[in-house]
Structures are given as structure tokens and as C-alpha cells.
XYZ file of C-alpha atoms in Angstrom:
159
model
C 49.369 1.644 10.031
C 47.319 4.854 9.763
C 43.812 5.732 8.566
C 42.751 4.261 5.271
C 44.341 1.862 3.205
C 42.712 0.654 -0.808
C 43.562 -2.780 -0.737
C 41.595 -3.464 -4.128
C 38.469 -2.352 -5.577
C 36.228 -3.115 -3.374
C 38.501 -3.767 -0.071
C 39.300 -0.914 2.464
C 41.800 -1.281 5.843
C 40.749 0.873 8.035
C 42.818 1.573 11.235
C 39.773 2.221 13.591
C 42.508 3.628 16.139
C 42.871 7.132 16.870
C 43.517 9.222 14.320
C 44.169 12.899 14.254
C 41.914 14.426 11.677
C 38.825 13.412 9.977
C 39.194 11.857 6.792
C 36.539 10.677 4.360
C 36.563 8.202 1.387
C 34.724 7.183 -1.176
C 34.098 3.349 -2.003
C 32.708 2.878 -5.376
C 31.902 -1.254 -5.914
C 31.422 -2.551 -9.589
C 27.525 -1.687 -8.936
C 26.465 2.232 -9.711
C 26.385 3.506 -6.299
C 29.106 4.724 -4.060
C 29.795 4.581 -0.245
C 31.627 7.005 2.100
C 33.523 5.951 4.717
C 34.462 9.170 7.541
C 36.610 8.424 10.265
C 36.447 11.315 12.915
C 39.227 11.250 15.535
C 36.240 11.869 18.250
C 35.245 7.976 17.973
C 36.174 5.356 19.703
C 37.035 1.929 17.933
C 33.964 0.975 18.976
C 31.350 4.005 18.186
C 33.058 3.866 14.606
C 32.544 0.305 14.051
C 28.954 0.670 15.168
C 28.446 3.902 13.310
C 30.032 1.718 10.100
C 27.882 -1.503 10.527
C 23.903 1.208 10.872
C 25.361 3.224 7.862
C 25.646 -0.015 5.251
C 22.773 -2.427 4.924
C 25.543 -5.144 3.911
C 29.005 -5.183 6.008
C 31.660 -7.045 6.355
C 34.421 -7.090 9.143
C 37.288 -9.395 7.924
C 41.142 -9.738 8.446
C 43.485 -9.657 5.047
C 43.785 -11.971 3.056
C 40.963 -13.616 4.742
C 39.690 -16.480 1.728
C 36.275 -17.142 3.583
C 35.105 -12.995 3.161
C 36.072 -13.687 -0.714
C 33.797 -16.457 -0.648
C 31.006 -14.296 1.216
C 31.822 -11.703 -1.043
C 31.646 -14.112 -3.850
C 27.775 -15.837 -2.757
C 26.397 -11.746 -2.015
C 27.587 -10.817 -5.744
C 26.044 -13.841 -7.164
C 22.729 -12.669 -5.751
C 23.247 -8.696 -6.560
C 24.628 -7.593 -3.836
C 28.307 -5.854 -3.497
C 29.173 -5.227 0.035
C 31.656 -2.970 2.381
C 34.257 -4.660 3.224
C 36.626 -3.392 6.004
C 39.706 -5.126 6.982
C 40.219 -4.752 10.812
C 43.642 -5.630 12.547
C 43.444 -8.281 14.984
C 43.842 -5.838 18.138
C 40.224 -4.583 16.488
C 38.026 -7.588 16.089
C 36.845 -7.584 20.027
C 35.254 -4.285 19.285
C 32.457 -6.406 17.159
C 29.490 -7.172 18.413
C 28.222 -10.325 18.881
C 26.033 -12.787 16.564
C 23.016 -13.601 18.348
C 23.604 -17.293 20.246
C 22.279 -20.308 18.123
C 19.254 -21.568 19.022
C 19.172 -23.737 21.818
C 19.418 -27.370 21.266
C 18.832 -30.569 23.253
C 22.440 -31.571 23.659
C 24.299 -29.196 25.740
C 28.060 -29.995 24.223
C 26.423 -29.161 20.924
C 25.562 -25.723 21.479
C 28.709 -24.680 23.252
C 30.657 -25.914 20.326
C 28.274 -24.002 17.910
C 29.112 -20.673 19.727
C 32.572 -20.960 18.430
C 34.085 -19.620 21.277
C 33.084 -16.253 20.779
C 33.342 -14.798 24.275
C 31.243 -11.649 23.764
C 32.746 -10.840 20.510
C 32.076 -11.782 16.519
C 35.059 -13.556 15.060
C 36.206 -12.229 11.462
C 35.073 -12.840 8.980
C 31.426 -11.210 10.261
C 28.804 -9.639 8.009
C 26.282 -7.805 9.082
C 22.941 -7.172 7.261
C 20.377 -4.233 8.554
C 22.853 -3.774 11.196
C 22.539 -7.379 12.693
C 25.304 -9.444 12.844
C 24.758 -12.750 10.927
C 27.726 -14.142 11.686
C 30.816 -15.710 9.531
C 30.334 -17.522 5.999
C 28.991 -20.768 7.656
C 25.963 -18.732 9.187
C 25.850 -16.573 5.825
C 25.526 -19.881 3.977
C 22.805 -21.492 5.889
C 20.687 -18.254 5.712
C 21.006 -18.591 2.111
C 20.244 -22.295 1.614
C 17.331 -21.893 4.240
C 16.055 -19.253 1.869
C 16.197 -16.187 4.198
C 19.009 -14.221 2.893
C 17.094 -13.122 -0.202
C 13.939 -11.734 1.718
C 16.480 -10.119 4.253
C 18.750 -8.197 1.611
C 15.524 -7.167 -0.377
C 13.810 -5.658 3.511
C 17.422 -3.667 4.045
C 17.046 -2.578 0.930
C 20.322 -4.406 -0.709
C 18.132 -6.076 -3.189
């Protein structure tokens, strides 16, 4: 695959590999404003994907046909908020950075099965929000239910 890929209206693949020009594109969600995506042939994988996640205040890293980013999507656009989505090939997701580890608990076995196995890297689906990565739908949906993603999309200015 090469560059950019429309996958629907509000999907993008992006190959993150090297490319051999700059190309730009412009996502427009169902909401009023418009994002540009620029891919310069400079980057690495990972200085793009960096660059990507401090240029949109809502992000999300996913694999096709991945049904937990629909639901993500799905929860954000209940509350106002349309996202980026970029689809990532599989030889890509390492290149995300990590969620920050779960808080410490007082069983041991418990918190290494809450890291998921993530071995320095975010698994896909990720979304990140004010460039920090939240994590997959499970962490997106306890941020919500513990009535912190509201307050956080409104301080990134999302909301």
C-alpha cells in the first residue's frame, strides 16, 4: 500500500512508511471543521505518528475493520466529538506510544494482567486525547463513566 487511502468519511489508512513526496489531505468529519493530514517523506514512522497524535486533540490509531474504534467512535460522537481516525498496518502499531501503567494495586497478578501485555507499545485500537494516550475502548469507557472524559475533551478544546 502507498500513502493515503479514504476508507469512508471519516476513516483514513495511512501508510506511515516511506514515501517519496509530501502529500497532504484534507479530512472533513460530519462536524464544520476540517483536518489536514501531511505526510513528508523526511519522517520516520515514528516522528509522523507523534507529529499526528500533538496536531489533533482527539486521535485514534486503529487497524481496519476494527469494531471496538466504531464503538469509540460511536461514545465520542454521542458526546460532540468527531475524531481522526487513522488506520495503521500491523507492522505500524509498535511505533505507538504507550498508555500510562494502571495504577498500582494490592494484588500483583492483577496489575500485570491489566497491562495487557503491552510491552512498551499501545495496542490498537488507542485514542489519544491532548496528546496522551488513554488507551483502547475499555480505558475510554471507564474515563467516561468515572466522569472525566467530558472535563478532558472540553480542556483540549474538543468540547
Amino acid at each position: 500500500m502507498q500513502g493515503l487511502r479514504r476508507c469512508s468519511n471519516d476513516v483514513v489508512h495511512l501508510d506511515l512508511g516511506p514515501t517519496t513526496t509530501t502529500t497532504n489531505l484534507v479530512l472533513s468529519s460530519s462536524s464544520s471543521s476540517t483536518n489536514s493530514l501531511s505526510i513528508d517523506d523526511e519522517e520516520s514512522i515514528d516522528t509522523r505518528i507523534q507529529r499526528l497524535i500533538s496536531e489533533h486533540p482527539v486521535i485514534i490509531f486503529t487497524r481496519s475493520s476494527c469494531c471496538m474504534c466504531h464503538v469509540m467512535k460511536k461514545l465520542l460522537a454521542t458526546i460532540g466529538v468527531h475524531p481522526t481516525v487513522i488506520e495503521l498496518d500491523d507492522h505500524e502499531i509498535p511505533f505507538l506510544p504507550s498508555p500510562p501503567p494502571p495504577p498500582p494495586s494490592d494484588d500483583s497478578s492483577d496489575n500485570a494482567a491489566s497491562a495487557g501485555g503491552h510491552h512498551g507499545f499501545a495496542a490498537a485500537p488507542a485514542v489519544f486525547i491532548g496528546g496522551v494516550c488513554i488507551g483502547g475502548l475499555e480505558s475510554l469507557v471507564a474515563l467516561h463513566l468515572s466522569g472525566h472524559l467530558i472535563p478532558r475533551l472540553v480542556e483540549v478544546g474538543a468540547l
